[in-house]
Every structure is written in structure tokens, then in C-alpha cells.
mmCIF file of C-alpha atoms and ligand atoms in Angstrom:
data_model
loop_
_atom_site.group_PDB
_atom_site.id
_atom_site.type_symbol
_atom_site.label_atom_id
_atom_site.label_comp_id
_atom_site.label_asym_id
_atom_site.label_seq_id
_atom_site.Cartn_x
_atom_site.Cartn_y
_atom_site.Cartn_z
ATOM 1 C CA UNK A 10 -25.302 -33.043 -17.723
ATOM 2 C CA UNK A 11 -23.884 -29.562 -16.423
ATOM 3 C CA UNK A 12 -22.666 -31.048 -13.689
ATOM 4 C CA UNK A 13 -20.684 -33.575 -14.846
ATOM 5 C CA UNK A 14 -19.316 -30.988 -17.193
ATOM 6 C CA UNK A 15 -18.357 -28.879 -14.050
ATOM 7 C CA UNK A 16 -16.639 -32.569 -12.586
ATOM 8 C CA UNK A 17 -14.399 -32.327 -15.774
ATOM 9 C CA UNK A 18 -13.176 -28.562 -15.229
ATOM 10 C CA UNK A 19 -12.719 -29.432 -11.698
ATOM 11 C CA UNK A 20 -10.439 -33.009 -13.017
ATOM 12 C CA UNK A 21 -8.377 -30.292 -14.954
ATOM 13 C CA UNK A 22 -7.594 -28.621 -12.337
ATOM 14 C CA UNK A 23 -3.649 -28.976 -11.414
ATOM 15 C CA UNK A 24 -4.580 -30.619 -7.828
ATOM 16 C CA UNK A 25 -6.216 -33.212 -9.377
ATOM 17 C CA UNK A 26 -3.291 -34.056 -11.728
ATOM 18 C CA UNK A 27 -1.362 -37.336 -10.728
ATOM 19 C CA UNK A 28 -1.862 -39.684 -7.901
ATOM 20 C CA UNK A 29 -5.811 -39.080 -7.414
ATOM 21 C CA UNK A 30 -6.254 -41.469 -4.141
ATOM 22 C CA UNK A 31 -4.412 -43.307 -1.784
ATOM 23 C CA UNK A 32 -4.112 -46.929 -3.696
ATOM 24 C CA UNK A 33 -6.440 -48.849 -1.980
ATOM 25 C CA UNK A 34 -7.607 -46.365 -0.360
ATOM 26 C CA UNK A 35 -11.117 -47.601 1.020
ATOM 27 C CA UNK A 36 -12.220 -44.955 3.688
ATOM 28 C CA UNK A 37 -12.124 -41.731 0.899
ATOM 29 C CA UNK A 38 -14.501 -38.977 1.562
ATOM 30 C CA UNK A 39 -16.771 -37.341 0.292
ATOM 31 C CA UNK A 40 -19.433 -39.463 0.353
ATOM 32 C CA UNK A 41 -23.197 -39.111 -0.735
ATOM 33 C CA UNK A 42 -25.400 -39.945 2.649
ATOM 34 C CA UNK A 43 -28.063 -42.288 1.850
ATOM 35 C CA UNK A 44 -30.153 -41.154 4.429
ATOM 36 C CA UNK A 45 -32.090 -44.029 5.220
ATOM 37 C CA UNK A 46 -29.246 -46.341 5.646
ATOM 38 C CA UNK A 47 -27.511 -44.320 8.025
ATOM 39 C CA UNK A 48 -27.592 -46.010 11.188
ATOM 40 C CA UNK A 49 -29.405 -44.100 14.604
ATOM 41 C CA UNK A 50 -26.651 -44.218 17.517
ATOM 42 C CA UNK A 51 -28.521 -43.528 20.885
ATOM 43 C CA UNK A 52 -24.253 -43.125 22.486
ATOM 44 C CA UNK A 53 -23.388 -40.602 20.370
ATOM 45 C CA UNK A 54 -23.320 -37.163 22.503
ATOM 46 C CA UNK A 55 -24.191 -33.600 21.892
ATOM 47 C CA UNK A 56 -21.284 -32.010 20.416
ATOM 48 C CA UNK A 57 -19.606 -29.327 22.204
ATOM 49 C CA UNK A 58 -17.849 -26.703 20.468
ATOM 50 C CA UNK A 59 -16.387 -23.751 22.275
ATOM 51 C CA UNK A 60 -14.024 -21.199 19.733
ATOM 52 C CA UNK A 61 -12.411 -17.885 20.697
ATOM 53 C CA UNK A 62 -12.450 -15.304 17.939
ATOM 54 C CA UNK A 63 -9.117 -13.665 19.304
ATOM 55 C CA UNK A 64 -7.387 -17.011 18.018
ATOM 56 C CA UNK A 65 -8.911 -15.970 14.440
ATOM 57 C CA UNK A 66 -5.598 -14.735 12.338
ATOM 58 C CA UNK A 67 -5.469 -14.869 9.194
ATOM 59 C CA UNK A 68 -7.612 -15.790 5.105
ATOM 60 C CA UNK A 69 -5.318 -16.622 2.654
ATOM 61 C CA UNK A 70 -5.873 -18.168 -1.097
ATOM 62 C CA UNK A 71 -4.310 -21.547 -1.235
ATOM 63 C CA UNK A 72 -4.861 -21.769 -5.338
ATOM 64 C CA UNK A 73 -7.682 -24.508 -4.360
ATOM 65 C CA UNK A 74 -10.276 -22.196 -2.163
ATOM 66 C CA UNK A 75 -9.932 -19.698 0.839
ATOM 67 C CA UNK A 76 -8.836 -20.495 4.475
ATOM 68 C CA UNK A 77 -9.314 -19.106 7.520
ATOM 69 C CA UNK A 78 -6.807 -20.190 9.542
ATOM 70 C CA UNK A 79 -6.728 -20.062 13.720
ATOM 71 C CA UNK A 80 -3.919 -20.007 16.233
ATOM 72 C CA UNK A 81 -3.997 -23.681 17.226
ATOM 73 C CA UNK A 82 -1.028 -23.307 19.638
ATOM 74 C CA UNK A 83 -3.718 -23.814 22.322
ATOM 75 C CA UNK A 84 -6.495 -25.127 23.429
ATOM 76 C CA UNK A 85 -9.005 -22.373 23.028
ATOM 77 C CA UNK A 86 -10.485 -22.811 20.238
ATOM 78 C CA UNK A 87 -12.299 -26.470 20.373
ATOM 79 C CA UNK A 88 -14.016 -29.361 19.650
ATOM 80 C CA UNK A 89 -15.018 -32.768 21.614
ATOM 81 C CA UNK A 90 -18.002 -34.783 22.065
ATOM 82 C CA UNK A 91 -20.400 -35.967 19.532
ATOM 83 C CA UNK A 92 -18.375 -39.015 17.992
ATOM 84 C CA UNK A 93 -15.119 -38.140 19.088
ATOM 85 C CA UNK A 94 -12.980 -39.341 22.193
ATOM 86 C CA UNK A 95 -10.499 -36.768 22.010
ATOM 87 C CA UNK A 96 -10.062 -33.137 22.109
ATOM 88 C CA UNK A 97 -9.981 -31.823 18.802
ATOM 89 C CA UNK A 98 -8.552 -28.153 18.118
ATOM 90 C CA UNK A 99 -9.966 -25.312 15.133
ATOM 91 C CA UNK A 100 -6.970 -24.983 12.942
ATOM 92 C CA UNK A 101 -8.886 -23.836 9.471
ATOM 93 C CA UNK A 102 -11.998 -23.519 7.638
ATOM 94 C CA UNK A 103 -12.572 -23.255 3.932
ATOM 95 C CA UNK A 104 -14.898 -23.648 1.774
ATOM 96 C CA UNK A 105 -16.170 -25.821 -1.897
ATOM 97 C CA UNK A 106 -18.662 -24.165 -4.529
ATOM 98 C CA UNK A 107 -19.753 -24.665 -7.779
ATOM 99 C CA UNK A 108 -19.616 -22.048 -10.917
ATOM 100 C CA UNK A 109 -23.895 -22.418 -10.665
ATOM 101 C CA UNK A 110 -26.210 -22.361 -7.162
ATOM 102 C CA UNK A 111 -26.857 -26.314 -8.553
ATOM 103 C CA UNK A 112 -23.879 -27.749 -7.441
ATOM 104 C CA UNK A 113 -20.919 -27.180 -5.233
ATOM 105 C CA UNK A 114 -20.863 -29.280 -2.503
ATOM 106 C CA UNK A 115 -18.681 -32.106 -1.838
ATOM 107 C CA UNK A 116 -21.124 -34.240 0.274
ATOM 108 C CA UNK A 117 -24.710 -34.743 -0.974
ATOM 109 C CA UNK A 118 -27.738 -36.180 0.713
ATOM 110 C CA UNK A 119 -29.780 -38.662 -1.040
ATOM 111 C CA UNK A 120 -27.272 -38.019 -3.952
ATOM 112 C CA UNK A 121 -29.142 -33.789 -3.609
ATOM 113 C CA UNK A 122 -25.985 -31.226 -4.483
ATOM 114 C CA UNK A 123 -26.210 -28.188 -2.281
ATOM 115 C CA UNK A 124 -24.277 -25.122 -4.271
ATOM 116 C CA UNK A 125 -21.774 -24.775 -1.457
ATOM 117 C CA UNK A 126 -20.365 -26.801 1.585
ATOM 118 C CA UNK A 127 -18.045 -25.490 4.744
ATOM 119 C CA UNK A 128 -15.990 -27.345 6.382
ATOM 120 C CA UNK A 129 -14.517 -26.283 9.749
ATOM 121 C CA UNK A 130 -10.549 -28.835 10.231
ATOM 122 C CA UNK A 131 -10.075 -30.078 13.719
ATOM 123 C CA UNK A 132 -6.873 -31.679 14.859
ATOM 124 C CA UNK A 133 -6.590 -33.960 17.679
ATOM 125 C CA UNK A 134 -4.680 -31.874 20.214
ATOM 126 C CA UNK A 135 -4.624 -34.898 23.024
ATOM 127 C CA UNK A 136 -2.623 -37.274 20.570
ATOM 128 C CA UNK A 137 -0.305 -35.473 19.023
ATOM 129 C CA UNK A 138 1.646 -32.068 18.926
ATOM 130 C CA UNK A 139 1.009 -30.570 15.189
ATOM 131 C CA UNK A 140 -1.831 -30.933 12.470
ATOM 132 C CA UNK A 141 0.635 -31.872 10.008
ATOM 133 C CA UNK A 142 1.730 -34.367 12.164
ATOM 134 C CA UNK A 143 -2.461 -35.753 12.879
ATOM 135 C CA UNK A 144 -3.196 -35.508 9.146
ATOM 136 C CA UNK A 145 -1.060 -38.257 8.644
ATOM 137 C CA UNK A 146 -2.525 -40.436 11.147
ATOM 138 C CA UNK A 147 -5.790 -42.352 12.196
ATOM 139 C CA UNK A 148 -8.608 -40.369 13.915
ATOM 140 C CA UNK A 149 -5.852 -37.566 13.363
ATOM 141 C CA UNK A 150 -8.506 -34.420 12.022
ATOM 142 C CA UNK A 151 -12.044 -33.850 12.747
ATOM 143 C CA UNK A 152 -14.290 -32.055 9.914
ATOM 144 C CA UNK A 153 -17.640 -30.435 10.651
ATOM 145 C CA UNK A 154 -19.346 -30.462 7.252
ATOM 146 C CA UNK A 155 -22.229 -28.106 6.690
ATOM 147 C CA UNK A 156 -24.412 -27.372 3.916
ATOM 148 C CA UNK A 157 -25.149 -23.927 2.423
ATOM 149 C CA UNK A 158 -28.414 -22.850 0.498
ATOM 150 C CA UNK A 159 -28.976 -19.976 -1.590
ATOM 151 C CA UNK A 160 -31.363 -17.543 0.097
ATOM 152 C CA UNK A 161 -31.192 -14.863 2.693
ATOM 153 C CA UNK A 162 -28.088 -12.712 3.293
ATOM 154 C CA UNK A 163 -26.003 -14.115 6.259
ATOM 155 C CA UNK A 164 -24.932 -11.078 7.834
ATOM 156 C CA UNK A 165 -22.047 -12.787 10.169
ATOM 157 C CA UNK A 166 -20.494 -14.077 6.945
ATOM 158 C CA UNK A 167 -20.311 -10.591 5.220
ATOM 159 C CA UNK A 168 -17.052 -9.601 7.085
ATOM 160 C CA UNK A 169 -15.436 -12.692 5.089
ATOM 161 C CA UNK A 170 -16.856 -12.207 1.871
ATOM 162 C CA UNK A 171 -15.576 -8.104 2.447
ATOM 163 C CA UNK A 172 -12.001 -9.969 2.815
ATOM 164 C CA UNK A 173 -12.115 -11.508 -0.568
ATOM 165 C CA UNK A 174 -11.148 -9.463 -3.121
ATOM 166 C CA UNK A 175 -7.920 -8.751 -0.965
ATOM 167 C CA UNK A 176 -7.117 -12.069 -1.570
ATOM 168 C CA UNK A 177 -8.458 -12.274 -5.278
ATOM 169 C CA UNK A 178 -5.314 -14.555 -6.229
ATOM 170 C CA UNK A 179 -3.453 -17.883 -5.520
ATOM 171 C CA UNK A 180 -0.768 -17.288 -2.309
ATOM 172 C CA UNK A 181 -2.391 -13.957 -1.599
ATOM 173 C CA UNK A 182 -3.181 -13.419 2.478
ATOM 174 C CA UNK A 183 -4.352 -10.630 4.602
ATOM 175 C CA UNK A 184 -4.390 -10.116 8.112
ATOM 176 C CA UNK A 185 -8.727 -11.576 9.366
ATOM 177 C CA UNK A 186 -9.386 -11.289 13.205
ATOM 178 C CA UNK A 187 -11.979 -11.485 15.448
ATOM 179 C CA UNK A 188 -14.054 -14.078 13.566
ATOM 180 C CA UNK A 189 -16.506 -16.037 15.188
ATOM 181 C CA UNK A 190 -16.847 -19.711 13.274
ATOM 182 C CA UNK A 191 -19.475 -20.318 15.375
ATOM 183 C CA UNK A 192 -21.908 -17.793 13.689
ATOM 184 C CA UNK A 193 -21.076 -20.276 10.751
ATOM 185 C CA UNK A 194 -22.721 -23.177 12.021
ATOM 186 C CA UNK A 195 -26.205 -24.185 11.858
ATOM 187 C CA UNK A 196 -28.359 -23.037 15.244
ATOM 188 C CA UNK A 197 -29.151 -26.894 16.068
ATOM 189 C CA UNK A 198 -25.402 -28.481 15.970
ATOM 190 C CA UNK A 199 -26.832 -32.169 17.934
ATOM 191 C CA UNK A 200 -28.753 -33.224 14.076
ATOM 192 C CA UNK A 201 -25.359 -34.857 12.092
ATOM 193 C CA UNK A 202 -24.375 -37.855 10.352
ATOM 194 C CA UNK A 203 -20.949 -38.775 10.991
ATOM 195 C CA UNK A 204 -17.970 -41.645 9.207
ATOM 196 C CA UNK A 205 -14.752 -42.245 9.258
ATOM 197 C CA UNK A 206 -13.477 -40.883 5.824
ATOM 198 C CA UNK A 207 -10.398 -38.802 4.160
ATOM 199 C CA UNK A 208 -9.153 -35.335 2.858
ATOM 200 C CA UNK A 209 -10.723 -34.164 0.481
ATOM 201 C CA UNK A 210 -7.622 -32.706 -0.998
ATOM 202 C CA UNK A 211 -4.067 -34.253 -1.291
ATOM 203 C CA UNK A 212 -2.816 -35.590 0.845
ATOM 204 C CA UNK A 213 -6.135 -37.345 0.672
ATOM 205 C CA UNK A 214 -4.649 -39.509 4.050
ATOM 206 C CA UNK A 215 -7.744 -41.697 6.074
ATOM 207 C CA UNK A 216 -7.250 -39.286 9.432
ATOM 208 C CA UNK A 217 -11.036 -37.633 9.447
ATOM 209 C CA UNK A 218 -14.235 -38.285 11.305
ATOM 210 C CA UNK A 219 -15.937 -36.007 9.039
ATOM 211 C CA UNK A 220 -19.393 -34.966 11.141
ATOM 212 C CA UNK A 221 -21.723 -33.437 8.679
ATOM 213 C CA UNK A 222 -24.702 -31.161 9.931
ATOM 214 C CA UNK A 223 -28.697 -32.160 9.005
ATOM 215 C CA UNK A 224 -29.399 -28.704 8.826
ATOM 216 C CA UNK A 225 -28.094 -26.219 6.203
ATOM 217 C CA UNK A 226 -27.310 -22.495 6.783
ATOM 218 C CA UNK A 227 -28.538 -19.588 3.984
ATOM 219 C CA UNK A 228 -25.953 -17.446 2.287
ATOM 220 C CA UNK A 229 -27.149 -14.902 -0.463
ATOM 221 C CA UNK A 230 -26.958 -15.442 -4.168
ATOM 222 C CA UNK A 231 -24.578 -11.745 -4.111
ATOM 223 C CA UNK A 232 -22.618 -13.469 -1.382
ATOM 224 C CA UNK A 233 -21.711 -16.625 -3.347
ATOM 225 C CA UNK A 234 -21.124 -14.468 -6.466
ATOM 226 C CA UNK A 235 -17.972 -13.343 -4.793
ATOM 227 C CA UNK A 236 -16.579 -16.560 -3.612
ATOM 228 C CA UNK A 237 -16.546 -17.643 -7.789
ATOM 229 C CA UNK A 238 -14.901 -13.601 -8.051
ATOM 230 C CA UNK A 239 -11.577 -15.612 -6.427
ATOM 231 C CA UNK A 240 -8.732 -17.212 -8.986
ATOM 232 C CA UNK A 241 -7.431 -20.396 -9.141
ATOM 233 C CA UNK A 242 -4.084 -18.515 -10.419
ATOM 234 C CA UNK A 243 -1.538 -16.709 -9.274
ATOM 235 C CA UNK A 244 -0.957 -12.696 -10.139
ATOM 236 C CA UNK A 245 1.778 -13.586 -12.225
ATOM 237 C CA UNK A 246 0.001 -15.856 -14.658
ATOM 238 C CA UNK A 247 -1.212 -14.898 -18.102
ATOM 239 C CA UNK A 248 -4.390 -16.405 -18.462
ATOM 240 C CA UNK A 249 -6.621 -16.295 -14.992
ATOM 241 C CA UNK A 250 -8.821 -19.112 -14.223
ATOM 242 C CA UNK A 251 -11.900 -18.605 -11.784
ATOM 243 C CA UNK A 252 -12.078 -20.344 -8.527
ATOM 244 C CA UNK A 253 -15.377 -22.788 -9.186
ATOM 245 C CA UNK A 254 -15.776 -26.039 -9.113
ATOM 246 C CA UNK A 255 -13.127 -26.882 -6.044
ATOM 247 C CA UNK A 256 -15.023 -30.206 -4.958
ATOM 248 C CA UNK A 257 -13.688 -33.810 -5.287
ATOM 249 C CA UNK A 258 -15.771 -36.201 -6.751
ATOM 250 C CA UNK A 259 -17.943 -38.589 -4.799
ATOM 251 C CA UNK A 260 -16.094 -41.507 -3.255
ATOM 252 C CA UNK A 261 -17.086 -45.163 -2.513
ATOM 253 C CA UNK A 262 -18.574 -46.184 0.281
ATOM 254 C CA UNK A 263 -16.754 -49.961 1.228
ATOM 255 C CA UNK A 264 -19.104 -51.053 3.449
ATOM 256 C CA UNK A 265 -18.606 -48.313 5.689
ATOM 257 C CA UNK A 266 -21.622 -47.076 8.156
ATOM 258 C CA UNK A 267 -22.835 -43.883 8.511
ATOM 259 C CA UNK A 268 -24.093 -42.952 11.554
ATOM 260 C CA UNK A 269 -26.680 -40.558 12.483
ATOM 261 C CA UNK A 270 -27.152 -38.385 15.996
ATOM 262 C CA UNK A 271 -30.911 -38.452 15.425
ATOM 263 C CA UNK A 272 -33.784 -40.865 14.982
HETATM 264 N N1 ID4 B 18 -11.742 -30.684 2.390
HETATM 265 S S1 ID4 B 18 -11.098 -31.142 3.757
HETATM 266 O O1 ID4 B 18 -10.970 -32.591 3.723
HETATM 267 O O2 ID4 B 18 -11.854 -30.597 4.867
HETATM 268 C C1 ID4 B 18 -9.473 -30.505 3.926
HETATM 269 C C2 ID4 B 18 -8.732 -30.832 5.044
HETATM 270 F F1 ID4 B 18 -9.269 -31.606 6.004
HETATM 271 C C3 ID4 B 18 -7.435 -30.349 5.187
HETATM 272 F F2 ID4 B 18 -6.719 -30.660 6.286
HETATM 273 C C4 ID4 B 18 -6.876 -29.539 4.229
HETATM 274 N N2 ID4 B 18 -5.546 -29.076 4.357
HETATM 275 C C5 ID4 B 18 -4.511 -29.465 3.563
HETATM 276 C C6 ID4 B 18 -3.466 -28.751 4.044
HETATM 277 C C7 ID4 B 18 -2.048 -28.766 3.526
HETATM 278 C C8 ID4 B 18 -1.150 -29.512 4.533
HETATM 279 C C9 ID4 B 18 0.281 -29.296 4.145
HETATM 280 C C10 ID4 B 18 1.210 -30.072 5.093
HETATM 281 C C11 ID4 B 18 0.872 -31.563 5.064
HETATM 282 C C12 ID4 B 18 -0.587 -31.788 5.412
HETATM 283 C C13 ID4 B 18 -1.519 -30.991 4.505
HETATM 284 N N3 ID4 B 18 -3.882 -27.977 5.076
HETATM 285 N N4 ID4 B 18 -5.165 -28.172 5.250
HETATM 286 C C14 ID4 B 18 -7.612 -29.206 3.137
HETATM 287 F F3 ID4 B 18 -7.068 -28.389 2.199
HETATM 288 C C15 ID4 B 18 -8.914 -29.679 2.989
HETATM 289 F F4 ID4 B 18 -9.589 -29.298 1.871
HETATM 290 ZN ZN1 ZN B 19 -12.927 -29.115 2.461
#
């Protein structure tokens, strides 16, 4: 199929060269959600996520997709509740597409590809000092995961996809403020599935409680477009590859449960 065509473009890719998971690695995300195996937990709580915009600073092209990345030096912008113990703080969020609306994503439900996933990377602020310190270590990063669907514009993400083409190429950044990631999530946060999983990129280390959202958010077909306008390469290289296809391939589950928020 397509698809699995679009998995071998994405193997080529120079991040995927090498090392591909941690050996014996048995907690490596993403995952597809079988829906009706995930397990109903009555103690999980509403999650409560309160982020500044002023702490927005920065997108930059990372030669895998785009980040925008937040001042994490304090404890403004945040995360706690829902599965987590901890206070978890915003420190990035990117994105993973496909080069068609038919895939993309890196999690699936009920093995369903959605063309596009966000993820919004958490850091646990109350045990230890750094993210690159937390990445390395257990229950180190929180992930909110959410779904995107082709459909109606989504005006609060046109200010990002304006930033783009300033950033058209790997190790490019501009200057992004006063971005609210809230406006990114979906309007009921409490509907989620959430396991104890992995990077999705190298260094691939078992730190996340990934927390992936029931309900999907529309972006338009235009607006995708110009996420697959960014490059893979830098300016300096001669031949210029097109940023599609940044999603790892599915993982195993080990016996691991997946919990859900909702019955
Ligand atoms: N898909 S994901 O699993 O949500 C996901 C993440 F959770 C991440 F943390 C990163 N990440 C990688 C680094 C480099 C650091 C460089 C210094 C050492 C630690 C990694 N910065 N952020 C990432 F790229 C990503 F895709
Ligand atoms: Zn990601």
C-alpha cells in the first residue's frame, strides 16, 4: 500500500539511520489504541492545563518537523493532573504529517491513521532541574497527543502556519510570541487514553506518559499543504527533500495497559 510506501521514505530518512530503539526497549511509543481494550480508570482526574503565551519564544526547523519552543525557566506555563503526580512544564510542541491527508499520524485508533498528530512536551519541573536532564529519566516528559482532521480552517493555528515559510529549511528559526497552545487543544481535554511509552525520536529514552486526546481538532486541507511546503534539508544542500512523512512506525505493545479517562 501507499502507506507503507510513505513508512519506507520516512526509514530513509537520516534520523532513522542506525540504532532504531533502545535494545530491549519494551515501553516504545507510538502505539495503535485498541480502543476496546483500553482499560476505564474512575482515579484518573481532569487534567489541568494552565499556559502563558508571553512564555511563547521561538519556531525553529529541527530537519525532522517544526517546534515551538516555550521559556520553561518557570513555572507558568503547565501541566498536572489527569495521570500525572507531578508538575509538568510546556517546553515544545511540534508536529508529524504525512505527504497525503491519509496518513500522518504517529498514534492511530483502532489501527485508523489521522493525516496529522500534535504533540505538546512536558517536563517534570518537581523532579528535576532541566528537560534534557527528565528525558533521560522515568516519568521524566509528559506528551499530550492530539489528532488532527482535514476540514475547516483553524483560525488560531493560521499565525503558525504564516511563520512557516520563514523557516522553510533545516536549522532555520524566527522569533514566534504570544502563542496560545491552548487554542491547539481539543475543547473537551477530560476524554484521553493515556501509557507509559517513549520518544518518538532519538533519543527514543522510556521517560513519557504520553496522554492522547479522544477528540480530534480540524485544520484545513490549505493549512496542511504548507506544513509538507517545509524541507527536511538544509539551505546549503543540493538536492531539497520535503518535510512529509516525519512519523515513527508503530511500536509493540508488551503487555502494557492503556488506560482511558472515560467509560
Ligand atoms: N514525538 S515526541 O516523542 O513527542 C518528541 C519528544 F517528546 C521530544 F522530547 C523531542 N525532543 C528531542 C529533543 C532533542 C534533545 C536534545 C538533548 C537531549 C534530549 C533530546 N528535544 N525535543 C522530540 F523531538 C519529539 F519528537
Ligand atoms: Zn512528536
Amino acid at each position: 500500500r501507499v502507506r507503507d510506501a510513505a513508512e519506507h521514505v520516512m526509514k530513509m530518512h537520516p534520523m532513522w539511520q542506525g540504532p532504531l530503539a533502545i535494545p530491549g526497549g519494551d515501553r516504545q511509543s507510538p502505539i495503535d489504541i485498541v480502543v476496546r481494550k483500553s482499560i476505564f480508570d474512575s482515579e484518573l482526574k481532569p487534567l489541568v492545563s494552565v499556559y502563558d503565551p508571553n512564555t511563547c519564544q521561538q519556531i525553529w526547523n529541527n530537519g525532522y518537523s517544526f517546534l515551538v519552543e516555550y521559556d520553561d525557566t518557570t513555572d507558568k506555563s503547565t501541566l498536572k493532573g489527569g495521570p500525572l503526580q507531578d508538575n509538568f512544564r510546556l517546553c515544545q510542541f511540534h508536529f508529524h504529517w504525512g505527504e497525503s491527508n491519509a496518513w500522518g499520524s504517529e498514534h492511530t485508533l483502532d489501527r485508523r491513521l489521522f493525516p496529522a498528530e500534535l504533540h505538546l512536551v512536558h517536563w517534570n519541573s518537581d523532579k528535576y532541574s532541566l528537560f534534557e536532564e527528565a528525558v533521560m529519566e522515568d516519568n521524566g516528559l509528559a506528551v499530550i497527543g492530539v489528532f488532527l482532521k482535514v476540514g475547516k480552517r483553524h483560525e488560531g493555528l493560521q499565525k503558525l502556519v504564516d511563520a512557516l515559510p520563514a523557516i522553510r529549511h533545516k536549522g532555520s528559526v524566527v522569533e514566534f510570541t504570544r502563542f496560545d497552545p491552548a487554542c491547539l487543544l481539543p475543547s473537551n481535554i477530560n476524554d484521553y487514553w493515556t501509557y507509559h511509552g517513549s520518544l518518538t525520536t532519538p533519543p527514543l529514552t522510556e521517560s513519557v506518559t504520553w496522554i492522547i486526546m479522544k477528540h480530534h481538532i480540524e485544520v484545513s486541507h490549505d493549512q496542511l499543504a504548507v506544513f509538507r511546503s517545509l524541507l527536511f534539508t538544509s539551505a546549503e544542500e543540493d538536492v531539497q527533500k520535503s518535510m512529509v512523512n516525519n512519523f515513527r512506525v508503530q511500536q509493540p505493545l508488551c503487555g502494557r495497559a492503556v488506560r482511558s479517562s472515560f467509560s
